[in-house]
Short mmCIF file of C-alpha atoms in Angstrom, two decimals:
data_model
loop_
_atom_site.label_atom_id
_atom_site.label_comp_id
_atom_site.label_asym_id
_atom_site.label_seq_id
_atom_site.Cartn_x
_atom_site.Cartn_y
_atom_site.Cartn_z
CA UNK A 1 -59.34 26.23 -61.51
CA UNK A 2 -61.70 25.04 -58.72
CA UNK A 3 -60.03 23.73 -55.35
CA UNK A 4 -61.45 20.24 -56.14
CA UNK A 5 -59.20 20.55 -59.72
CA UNK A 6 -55.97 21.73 -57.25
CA UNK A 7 -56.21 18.95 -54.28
CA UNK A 8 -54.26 16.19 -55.69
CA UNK A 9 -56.81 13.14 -54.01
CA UNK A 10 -59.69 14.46 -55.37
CA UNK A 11 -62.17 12.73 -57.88
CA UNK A 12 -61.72 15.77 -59.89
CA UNK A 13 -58.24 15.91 -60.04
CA UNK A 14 -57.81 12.11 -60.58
CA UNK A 15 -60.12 11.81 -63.64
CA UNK A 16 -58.64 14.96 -65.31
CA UNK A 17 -54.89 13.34 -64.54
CA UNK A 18 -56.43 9.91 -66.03
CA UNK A 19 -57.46 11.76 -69.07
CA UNK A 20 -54.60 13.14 -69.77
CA UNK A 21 -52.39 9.68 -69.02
CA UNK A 22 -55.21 8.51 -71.82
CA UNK A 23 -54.20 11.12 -73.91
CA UNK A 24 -50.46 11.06 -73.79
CA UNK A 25 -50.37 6.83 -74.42
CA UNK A 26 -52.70 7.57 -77.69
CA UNK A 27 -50.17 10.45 -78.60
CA UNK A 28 -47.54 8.18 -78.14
CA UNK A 29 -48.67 5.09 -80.38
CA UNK A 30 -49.44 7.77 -83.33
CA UNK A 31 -45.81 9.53 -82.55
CA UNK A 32 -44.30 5.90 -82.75
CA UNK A 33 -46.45 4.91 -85.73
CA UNK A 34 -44.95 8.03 -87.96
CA UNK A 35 -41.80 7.41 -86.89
CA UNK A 36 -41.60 3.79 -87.60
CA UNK A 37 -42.83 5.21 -91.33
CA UNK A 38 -40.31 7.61 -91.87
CA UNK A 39 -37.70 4.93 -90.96
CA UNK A 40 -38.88 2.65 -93.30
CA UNK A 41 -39.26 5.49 -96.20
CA UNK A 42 -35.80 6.74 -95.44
CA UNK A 43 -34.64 3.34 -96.07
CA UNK A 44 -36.56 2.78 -99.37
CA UNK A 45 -34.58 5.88 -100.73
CA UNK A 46 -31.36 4.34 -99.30
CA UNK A 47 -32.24 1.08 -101.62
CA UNK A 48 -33.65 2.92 -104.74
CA UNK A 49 -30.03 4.62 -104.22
CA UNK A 50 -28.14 1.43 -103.88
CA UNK A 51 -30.08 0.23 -107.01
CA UNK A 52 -28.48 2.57 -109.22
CA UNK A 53 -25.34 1.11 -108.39
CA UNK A 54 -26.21 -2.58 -109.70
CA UNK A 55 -25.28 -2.27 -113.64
CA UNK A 56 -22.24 -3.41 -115.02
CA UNK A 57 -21.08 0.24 -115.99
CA UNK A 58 -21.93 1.47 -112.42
CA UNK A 59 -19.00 2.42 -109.90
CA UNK A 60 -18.79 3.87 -106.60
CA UNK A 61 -19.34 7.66 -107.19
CA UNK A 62 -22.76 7.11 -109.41
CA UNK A 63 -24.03 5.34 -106.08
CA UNK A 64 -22.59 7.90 -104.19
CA UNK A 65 -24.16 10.85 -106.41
CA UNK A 66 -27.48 9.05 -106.12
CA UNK A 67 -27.74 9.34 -102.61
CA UNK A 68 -26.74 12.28 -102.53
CA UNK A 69 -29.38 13.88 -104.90
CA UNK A 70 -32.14 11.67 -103.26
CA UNK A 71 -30.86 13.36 -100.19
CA UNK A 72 -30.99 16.60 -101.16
CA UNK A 73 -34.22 16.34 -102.45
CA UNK A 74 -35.70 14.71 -99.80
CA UNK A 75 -34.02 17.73 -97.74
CA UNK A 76 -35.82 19.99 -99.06
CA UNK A 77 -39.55 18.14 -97.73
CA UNK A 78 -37.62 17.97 -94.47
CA UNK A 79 -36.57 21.33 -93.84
CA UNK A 80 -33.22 19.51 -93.17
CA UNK A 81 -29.37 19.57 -94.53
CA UNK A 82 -29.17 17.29 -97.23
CA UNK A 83 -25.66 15.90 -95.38
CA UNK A 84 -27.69 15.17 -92.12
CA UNK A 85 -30.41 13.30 -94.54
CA UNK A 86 -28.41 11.32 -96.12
CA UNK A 87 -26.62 10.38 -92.21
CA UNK A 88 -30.47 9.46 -91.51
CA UNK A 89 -30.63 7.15 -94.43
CA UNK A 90 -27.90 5.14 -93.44
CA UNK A 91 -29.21 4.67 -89.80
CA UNK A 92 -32.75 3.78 -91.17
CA UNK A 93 -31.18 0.97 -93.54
CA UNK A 94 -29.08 -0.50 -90.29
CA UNK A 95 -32.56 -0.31 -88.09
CA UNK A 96 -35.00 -1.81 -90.45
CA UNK A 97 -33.18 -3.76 -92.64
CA UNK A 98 -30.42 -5.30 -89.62
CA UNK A 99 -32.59 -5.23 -86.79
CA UNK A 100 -36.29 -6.13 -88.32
CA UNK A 101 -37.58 -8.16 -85.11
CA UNK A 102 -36.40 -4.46 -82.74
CA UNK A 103 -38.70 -2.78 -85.31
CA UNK A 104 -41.80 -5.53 -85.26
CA UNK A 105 -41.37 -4.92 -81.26
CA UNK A 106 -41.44 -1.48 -81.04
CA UNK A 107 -44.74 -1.24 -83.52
CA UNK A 108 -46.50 -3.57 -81.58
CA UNK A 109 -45.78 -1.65 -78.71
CA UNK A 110 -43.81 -4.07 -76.12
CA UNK A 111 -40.81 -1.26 -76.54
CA UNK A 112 -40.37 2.03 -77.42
CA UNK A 113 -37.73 3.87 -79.96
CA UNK A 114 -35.38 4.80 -77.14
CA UNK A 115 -34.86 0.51 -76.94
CA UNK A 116 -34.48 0.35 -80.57
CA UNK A 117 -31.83 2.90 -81.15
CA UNK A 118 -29.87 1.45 -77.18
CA UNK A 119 -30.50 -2.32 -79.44
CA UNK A 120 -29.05 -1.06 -82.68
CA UNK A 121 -26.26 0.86 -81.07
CA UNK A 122 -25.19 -1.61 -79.39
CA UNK A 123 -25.87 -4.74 -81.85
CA UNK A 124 -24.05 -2.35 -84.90
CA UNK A 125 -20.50 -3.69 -83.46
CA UNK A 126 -21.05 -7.21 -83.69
CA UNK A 127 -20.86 -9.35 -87.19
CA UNK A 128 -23.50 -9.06 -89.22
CA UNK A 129 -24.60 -12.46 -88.42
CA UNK A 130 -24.51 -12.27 -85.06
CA UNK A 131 -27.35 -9.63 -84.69
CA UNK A 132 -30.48 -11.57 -85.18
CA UNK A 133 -28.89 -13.61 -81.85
CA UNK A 134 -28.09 -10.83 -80.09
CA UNK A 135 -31.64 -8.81 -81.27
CA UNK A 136 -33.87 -11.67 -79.80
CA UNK A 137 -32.17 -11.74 -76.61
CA UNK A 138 -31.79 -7.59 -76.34
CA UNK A 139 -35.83 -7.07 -76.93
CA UNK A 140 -36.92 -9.62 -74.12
CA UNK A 141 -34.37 -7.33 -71.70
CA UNK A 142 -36.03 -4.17 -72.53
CA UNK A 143 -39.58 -5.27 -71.97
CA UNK A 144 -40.62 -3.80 -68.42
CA UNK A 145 -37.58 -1.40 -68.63
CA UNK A 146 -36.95 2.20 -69.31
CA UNK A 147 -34.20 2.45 -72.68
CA UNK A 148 -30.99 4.57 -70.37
CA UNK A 149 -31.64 1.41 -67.74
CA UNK A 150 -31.23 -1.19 -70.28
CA UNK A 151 -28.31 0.49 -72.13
CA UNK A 152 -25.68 -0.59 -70.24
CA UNK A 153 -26.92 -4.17 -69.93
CA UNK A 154 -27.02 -4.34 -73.52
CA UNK A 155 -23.65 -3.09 -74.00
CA UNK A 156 -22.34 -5.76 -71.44
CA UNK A 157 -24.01 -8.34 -73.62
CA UNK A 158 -23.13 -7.16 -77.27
CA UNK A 159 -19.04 -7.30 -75.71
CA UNK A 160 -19.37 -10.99 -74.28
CA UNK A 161 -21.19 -12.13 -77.80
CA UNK A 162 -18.54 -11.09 -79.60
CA UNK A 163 -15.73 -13.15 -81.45
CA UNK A 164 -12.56 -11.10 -80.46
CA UNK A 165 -11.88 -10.84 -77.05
CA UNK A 166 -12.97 -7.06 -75.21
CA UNK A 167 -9.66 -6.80 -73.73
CA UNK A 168 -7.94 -6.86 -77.16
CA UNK A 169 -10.56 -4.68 -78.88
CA UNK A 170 -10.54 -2.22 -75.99
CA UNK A 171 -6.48 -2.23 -76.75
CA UNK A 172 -6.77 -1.02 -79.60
CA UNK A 173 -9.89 1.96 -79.11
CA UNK A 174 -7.10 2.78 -76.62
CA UNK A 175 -4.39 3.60 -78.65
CA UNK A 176 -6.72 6.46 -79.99
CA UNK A 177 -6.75 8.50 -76.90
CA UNK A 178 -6.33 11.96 -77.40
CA UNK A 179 -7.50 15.44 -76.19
CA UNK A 180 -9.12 18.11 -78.89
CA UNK A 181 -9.37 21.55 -78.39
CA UNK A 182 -13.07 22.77 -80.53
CA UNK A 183 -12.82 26.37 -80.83
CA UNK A 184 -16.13 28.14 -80.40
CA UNK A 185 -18.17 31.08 -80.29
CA UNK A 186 -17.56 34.66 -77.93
CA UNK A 187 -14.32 33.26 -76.88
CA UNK A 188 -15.47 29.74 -75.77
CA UNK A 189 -14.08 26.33 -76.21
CA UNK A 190 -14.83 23.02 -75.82
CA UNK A 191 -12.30 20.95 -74.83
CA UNK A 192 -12.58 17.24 -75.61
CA UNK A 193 -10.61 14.08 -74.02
CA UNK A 194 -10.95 10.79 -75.03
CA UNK A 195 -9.93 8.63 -71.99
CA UNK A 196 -10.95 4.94 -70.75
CA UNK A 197 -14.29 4.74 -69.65
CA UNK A 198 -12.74 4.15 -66.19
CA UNK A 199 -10.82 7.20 -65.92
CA UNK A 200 -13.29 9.62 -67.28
CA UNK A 201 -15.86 8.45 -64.89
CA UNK A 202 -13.18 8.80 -61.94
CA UNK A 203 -12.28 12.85 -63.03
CA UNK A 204 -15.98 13.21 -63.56
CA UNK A 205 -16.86 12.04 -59.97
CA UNK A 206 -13.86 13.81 -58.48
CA UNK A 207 -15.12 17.21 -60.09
CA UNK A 208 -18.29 16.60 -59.18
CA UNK A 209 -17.34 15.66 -55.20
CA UNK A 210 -15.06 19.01 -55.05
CA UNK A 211 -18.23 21.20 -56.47
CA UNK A 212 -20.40 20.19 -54.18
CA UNK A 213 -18.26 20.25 -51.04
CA UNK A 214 -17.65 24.38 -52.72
CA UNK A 215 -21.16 24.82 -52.63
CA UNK A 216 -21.91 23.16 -49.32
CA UNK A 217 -19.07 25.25 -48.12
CA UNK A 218 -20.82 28.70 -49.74
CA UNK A 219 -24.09 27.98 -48.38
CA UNK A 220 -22.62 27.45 -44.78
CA UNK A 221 -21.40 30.66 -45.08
CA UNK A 222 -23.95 32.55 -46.82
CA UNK A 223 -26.61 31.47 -43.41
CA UNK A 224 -24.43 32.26 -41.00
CA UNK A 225 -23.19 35.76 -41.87
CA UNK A 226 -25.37 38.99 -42.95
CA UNK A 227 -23.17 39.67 -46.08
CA UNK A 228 -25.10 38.31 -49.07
CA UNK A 229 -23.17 35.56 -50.88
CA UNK A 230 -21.62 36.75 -54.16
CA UNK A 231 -20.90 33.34 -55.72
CA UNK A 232 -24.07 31.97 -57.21
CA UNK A 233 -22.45 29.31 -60.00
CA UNK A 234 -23.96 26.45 -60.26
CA UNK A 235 -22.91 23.09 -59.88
CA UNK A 236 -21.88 22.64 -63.54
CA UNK A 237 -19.75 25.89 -63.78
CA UNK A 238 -17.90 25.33 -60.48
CA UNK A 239 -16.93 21.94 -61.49
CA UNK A 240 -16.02 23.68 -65.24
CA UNK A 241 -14.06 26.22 -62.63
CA UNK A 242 -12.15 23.50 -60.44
CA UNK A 243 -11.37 21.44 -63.84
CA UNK A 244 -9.69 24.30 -64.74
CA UNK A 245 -8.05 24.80 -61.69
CA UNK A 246 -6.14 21.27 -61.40
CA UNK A 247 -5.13 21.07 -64.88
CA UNK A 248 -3.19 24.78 -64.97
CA UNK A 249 -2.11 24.19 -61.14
CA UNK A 250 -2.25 20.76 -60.40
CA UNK A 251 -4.45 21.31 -57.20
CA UNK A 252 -7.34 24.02 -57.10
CA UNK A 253 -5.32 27.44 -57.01
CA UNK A 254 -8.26 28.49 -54.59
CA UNK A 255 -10.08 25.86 -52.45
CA UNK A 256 -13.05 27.40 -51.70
CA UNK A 257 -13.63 24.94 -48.60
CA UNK A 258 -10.94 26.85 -46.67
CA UNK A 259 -8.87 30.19 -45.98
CA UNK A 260 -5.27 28.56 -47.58
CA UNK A 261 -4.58 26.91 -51.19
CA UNK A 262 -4.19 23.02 -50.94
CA UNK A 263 -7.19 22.24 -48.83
CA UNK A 264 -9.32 19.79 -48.73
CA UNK A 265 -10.16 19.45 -51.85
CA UNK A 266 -7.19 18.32 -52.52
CA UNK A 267 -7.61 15.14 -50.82
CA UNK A 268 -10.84 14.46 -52.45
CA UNK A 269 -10.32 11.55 -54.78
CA UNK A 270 -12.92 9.99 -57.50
CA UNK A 271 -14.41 6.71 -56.29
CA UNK A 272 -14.55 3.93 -59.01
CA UNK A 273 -17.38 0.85 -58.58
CA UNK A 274 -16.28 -2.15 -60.23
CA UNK A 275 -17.83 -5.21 -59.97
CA UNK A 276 -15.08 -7.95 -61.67
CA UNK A 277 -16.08 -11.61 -62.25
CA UNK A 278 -13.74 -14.52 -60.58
CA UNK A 279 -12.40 -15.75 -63.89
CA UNK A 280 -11.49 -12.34 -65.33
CA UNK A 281 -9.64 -11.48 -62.16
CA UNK A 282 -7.67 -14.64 -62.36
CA UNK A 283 -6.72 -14.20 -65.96
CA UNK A 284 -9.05 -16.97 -67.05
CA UNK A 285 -11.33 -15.28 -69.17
CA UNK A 286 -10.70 -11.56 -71.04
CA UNK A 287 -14.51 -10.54 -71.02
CA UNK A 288 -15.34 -7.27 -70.12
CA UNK A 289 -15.89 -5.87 -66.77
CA UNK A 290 -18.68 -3.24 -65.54
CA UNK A 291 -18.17 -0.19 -64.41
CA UNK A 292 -21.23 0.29 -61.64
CA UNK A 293 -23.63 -0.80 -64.31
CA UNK A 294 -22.97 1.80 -66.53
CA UNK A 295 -20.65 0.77 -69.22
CA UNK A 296 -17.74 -1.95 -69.71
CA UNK A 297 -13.94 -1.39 -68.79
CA UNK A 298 -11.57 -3.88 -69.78
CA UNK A 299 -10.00 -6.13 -67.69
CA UNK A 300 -6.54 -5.32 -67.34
CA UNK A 301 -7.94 -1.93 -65.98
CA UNK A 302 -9.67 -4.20 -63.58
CA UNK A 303 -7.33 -6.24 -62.17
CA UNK A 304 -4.79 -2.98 -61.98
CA UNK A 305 -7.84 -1.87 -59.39
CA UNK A 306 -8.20 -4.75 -57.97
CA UNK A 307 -4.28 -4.93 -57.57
CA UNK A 308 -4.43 -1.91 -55.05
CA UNK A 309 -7.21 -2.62 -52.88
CA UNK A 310 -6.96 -3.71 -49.66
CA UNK A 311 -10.44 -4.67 -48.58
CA UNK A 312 -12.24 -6.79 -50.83
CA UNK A 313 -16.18 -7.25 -51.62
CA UNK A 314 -17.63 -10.33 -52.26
CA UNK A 315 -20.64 -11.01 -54.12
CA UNK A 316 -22.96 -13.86 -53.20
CA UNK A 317 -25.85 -14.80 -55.42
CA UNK A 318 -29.03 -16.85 -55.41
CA UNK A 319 -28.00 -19.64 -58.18
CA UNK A 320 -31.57 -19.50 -59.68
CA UNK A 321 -32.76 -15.87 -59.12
CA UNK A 322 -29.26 -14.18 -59.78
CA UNK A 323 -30.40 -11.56 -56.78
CA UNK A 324 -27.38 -10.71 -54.53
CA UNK A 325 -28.13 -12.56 -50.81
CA UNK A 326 -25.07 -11.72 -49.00
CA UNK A 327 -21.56 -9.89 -49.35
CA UNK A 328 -18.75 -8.85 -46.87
CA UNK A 329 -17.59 -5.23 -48.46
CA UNK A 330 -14.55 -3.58 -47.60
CA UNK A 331 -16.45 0.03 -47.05
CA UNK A 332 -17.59 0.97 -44.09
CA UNK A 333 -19.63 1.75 -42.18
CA UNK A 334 -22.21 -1.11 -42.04
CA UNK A 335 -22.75 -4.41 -43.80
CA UNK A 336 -26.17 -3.93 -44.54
CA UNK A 337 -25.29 -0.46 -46.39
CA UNK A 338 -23.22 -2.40 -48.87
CA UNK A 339 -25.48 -5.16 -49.55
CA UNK A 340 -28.15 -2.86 -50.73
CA UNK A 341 -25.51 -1.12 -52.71
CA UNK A 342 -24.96 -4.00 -54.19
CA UNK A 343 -28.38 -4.94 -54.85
CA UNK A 344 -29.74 -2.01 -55.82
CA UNK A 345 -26.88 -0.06 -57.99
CA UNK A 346 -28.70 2.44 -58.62
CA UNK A 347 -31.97 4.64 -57.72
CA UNK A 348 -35.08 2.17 -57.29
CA UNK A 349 -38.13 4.29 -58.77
CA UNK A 350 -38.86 3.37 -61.75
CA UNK A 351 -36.73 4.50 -64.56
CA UNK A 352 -34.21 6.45 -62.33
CA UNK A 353 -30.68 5.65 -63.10
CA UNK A 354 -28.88 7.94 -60.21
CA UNK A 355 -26.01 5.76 -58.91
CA UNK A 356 -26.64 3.95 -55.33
CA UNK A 357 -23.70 6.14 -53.65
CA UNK A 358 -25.45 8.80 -54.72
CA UNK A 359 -28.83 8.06 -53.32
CA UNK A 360 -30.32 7.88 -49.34
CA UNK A 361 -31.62 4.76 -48.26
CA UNK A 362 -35.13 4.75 -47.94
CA UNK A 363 -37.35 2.70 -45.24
CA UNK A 364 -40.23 1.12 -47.42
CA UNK A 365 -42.21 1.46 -45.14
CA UNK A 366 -41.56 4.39 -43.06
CA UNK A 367 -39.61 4.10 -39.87
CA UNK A 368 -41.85 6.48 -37.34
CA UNK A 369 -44.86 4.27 -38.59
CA UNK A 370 -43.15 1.12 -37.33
CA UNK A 371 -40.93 -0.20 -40.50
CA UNK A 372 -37.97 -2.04 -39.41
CA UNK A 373 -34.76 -1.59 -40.49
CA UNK A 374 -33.58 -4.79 -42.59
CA UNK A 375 -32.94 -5.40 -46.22
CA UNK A 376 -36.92 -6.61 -46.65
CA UNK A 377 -37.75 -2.94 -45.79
CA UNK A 378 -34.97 -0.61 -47.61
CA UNK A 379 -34.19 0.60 -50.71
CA UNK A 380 -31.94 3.35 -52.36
CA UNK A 381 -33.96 6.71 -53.70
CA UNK A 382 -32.08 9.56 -54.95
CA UNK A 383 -33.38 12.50 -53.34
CA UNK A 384 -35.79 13.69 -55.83
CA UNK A 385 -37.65 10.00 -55.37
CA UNK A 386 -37.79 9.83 -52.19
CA UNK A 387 -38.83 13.47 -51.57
CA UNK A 388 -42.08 12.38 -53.58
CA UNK A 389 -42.51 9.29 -51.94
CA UNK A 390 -43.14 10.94 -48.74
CA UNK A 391 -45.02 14.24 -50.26
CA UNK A 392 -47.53 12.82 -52.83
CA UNK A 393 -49.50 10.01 -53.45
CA UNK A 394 -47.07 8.01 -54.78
CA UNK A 395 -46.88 4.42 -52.64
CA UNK A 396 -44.79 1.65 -52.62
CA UNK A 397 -44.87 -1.94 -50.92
CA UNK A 398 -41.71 -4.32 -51.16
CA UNK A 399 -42.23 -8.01 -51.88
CA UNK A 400 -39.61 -10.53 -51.83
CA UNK A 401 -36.41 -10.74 -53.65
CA UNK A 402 -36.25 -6.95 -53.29
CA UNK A 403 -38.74 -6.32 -56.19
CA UNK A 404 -40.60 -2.75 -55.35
CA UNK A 405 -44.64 -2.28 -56.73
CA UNK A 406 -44.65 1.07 -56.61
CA UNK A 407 -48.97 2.76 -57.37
CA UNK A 408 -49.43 6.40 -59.03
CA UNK A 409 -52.39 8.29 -57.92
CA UNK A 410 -54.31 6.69 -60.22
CA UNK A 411 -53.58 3.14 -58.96
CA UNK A 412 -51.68 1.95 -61.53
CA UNK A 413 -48.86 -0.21 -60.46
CA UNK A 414 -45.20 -0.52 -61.60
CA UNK A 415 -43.13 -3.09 -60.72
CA UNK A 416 -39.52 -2.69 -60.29
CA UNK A 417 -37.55 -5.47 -60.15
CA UNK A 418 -33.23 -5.40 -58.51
CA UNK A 419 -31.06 -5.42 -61.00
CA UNK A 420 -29.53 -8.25 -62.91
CA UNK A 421 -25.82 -8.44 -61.14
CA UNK A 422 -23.26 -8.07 -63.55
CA UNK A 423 -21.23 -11.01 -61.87
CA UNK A 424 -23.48 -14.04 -61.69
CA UNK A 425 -22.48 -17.79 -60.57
CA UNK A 426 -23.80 -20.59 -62.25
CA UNK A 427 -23.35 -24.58 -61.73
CA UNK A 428 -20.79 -25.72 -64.37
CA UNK A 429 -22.17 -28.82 -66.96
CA UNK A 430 -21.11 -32.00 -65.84
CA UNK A 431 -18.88 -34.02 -67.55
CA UNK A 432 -18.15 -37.67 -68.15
CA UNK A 433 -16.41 -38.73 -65.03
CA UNK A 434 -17.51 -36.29 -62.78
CA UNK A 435 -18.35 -37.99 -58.69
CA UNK A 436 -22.41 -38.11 -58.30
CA UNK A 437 -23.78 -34.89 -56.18
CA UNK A 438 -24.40 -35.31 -52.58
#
């Protein structure tokens, strides 16, 4: 490879990056376009099945036999089990035959097949005749946005267009908590809880807290004495190690961070972001709540939070752009820290879904060149973001509202727009009777 080819601002370098961005879009429309046609040909054998079924003398089993035998013999073309076939079937008849206008969307190319399967997952627990509703308004939220961004949204919305109440549905997924023990291979097992979204995301971000103040801890040590360091687990097996620890000793039988048992990571404790709207939290409505714009917790589980805080956050939003202006948080340390939290929920590059506490916030444009630091000119980037912001060509510019245009090498642009808040205020209707505004 020539030095031209390896310096990244180049002419070289920039057309053979451009070809292959050329390259990869016409890849993808000819993926999409096959898959799109096995989708609908898996569902034509699902039919031709289901037709077998409609004579008079026809029961159950003889539809159940037929799609079993198309399956197998489709199996066979597919170099797949006939069982995970005829699971494909059934998801192809739910996506093209429930969700048509997801499917006309995706060919034409305003979304891609992550959207459609986030869409039909989601959509699949409403009534029937609620999803060509729900399927109109889903598409127009996934244009512009990456499918694990969206997700969550869409969940949010599928829950509030529904006819029974979350609270009363998430009552009774409850009941069916439970932990399974999956025996597997060279004396490995995978051990399974089903918990409330809440509380599974709280021992997931406690793990994760205590494995990385272990590894801090071990690298500390590692630089400043000659013996080599011994423990190289990663962050996944430590936090494997420590889950293990508090469930057979109820605190880590060895904290790492320290000499003695019962250090500090025992007093490391998940941290749960929930944003609650006003009517839920008084009992006036039983819609679901969101869980740091990842998934929906019901509201009892709310207000039980909400119960035992001391220091509350409020949420202030523009009536007509729905972007959070103001907010007087109950973390420290500053105000302006929590506002962009709040605005910005997670990561802002494109795509990136890394929670805001888990991010650094970024000067837009950069502090030692003169940026000032206000909301107009910060922004959360996980560390992997921000790291190429400053080390490529990657640039970004911040217009109002705190929308991000971030340009690739190549000068294409991507705008990134702050999150939709989960908690919006909007003027009530007037009604007959109602005084005259000011």
């Amino acid at each position: 490879m020539t030095e031209a080819m390896e310096t990244p601002g180049s002419e070289t370098y920039l057309a053979a990056l451009a070809g292959i961005l050329a390259d990869v879009e016409d890849a993808s429309r000819v993926i999409a376009s096959g898959q799109i046609a096995e989708l609908r040909v898996l569902a034509a054998a699902g039919r031709l099945a289901e037709a077998q079924g409609v004579h008079s003398d026809a029961n159950v089993l003889l539809h159940d036999m037929a799609l079993r035998s198309i399956s197998a013999e489709l199996a066979g073309t597919m170099r797949m089990t006939d069982r995970t076939v005829q699971r494909r079937i059934g998801e192809a008849r739910v996506t093209i035959e429930g969700f048509p206008a997801a499917v006309a969307a995706w060919e034409a190319g305003r979304i891609v097949r992550g959207h459609v399967s986030a869409i039909v997952d989601a959509g699949v627990n409403l009534p029937a005749e609620l999803w060509a509703e729900f399927e109109a308004i889903a598409i127009e939220r996934c244009e512009g946005q990456t499918p694990n961004r969206v997700r969550g949204e869409l969940e949010i919305l599928a829950h509030r267009m529904h006819p029974r109440a979350f609270a009363e549905r998430h009552g009774e997924a409850a009941s069916g908590r439970c932990v399974r023990l999956v025996t597997g291979r060279d004396g490995m097992s995978d051990l399974i809880a089903t918990l409330p979204t809440v509380i599974a995301e709280g021992i997931h971000d406690r793990l994760t807290q205590q494995a990385r103040a272990i590894i801090d801890t071990r690298d500390e040590r590692s630089a400043g004495s000659e013996v080599v360091a011994t423990d190289a687990r990663s962050t996944d097996q430590v936090r494997a190690d420590v889950f293990a620890d508090l469930l057979l000793a109820g605190t880590p039988a060895l904290d790492d961070t320290r000499d003695t048992t019962a250090g500090p990571l025992g007093a490391i404790r998940a941290r749960v972001q929930v944003l609650v709207p006003a009517a839920t939290l008084t009992g006036a409505d039983d819609g679901p709540c969101d869980l740091a714009g990842r998934s929906p917790i019901d509201p009892a589980t709310a207000r039980t939070l909400a119960g035992s805080t001391h220091i509350w956050e409020r949420l202030f939003h523009d009536p007509t752009t729905v972007v959070t202006v103001a907010t007087d948080s109950y973390r420290v340390p500053s105000g302006m820290r929590r506002f962009l939290q709040a605005r910005d929920q997670h990561c802002r590059f494109p795509g990136c879904r890394v929670a805001a506490i888990r991010c650094e916030i970024d000067h837009t444009h950069d502090h030692a060149l003169g940026g000032r630091t206000e909301l107009t000119n910060l922004a959360h980037l996980c560390q992997r973001h921000h790291s190429m912001k400053q080390f490529t060509a990657w640039r970004v510019r911040q217009l109002k509202g705190g929308v991000l245009e971030w340009t690739s090498p190549l000068g294409r642009t991507y705008r990134e727009d702050a999150p939709t808040p989960a908690v919006a205020f909007i003027p009530a209707p007037a009604q007959p009777g109602d005084p005259a505004p000011f």
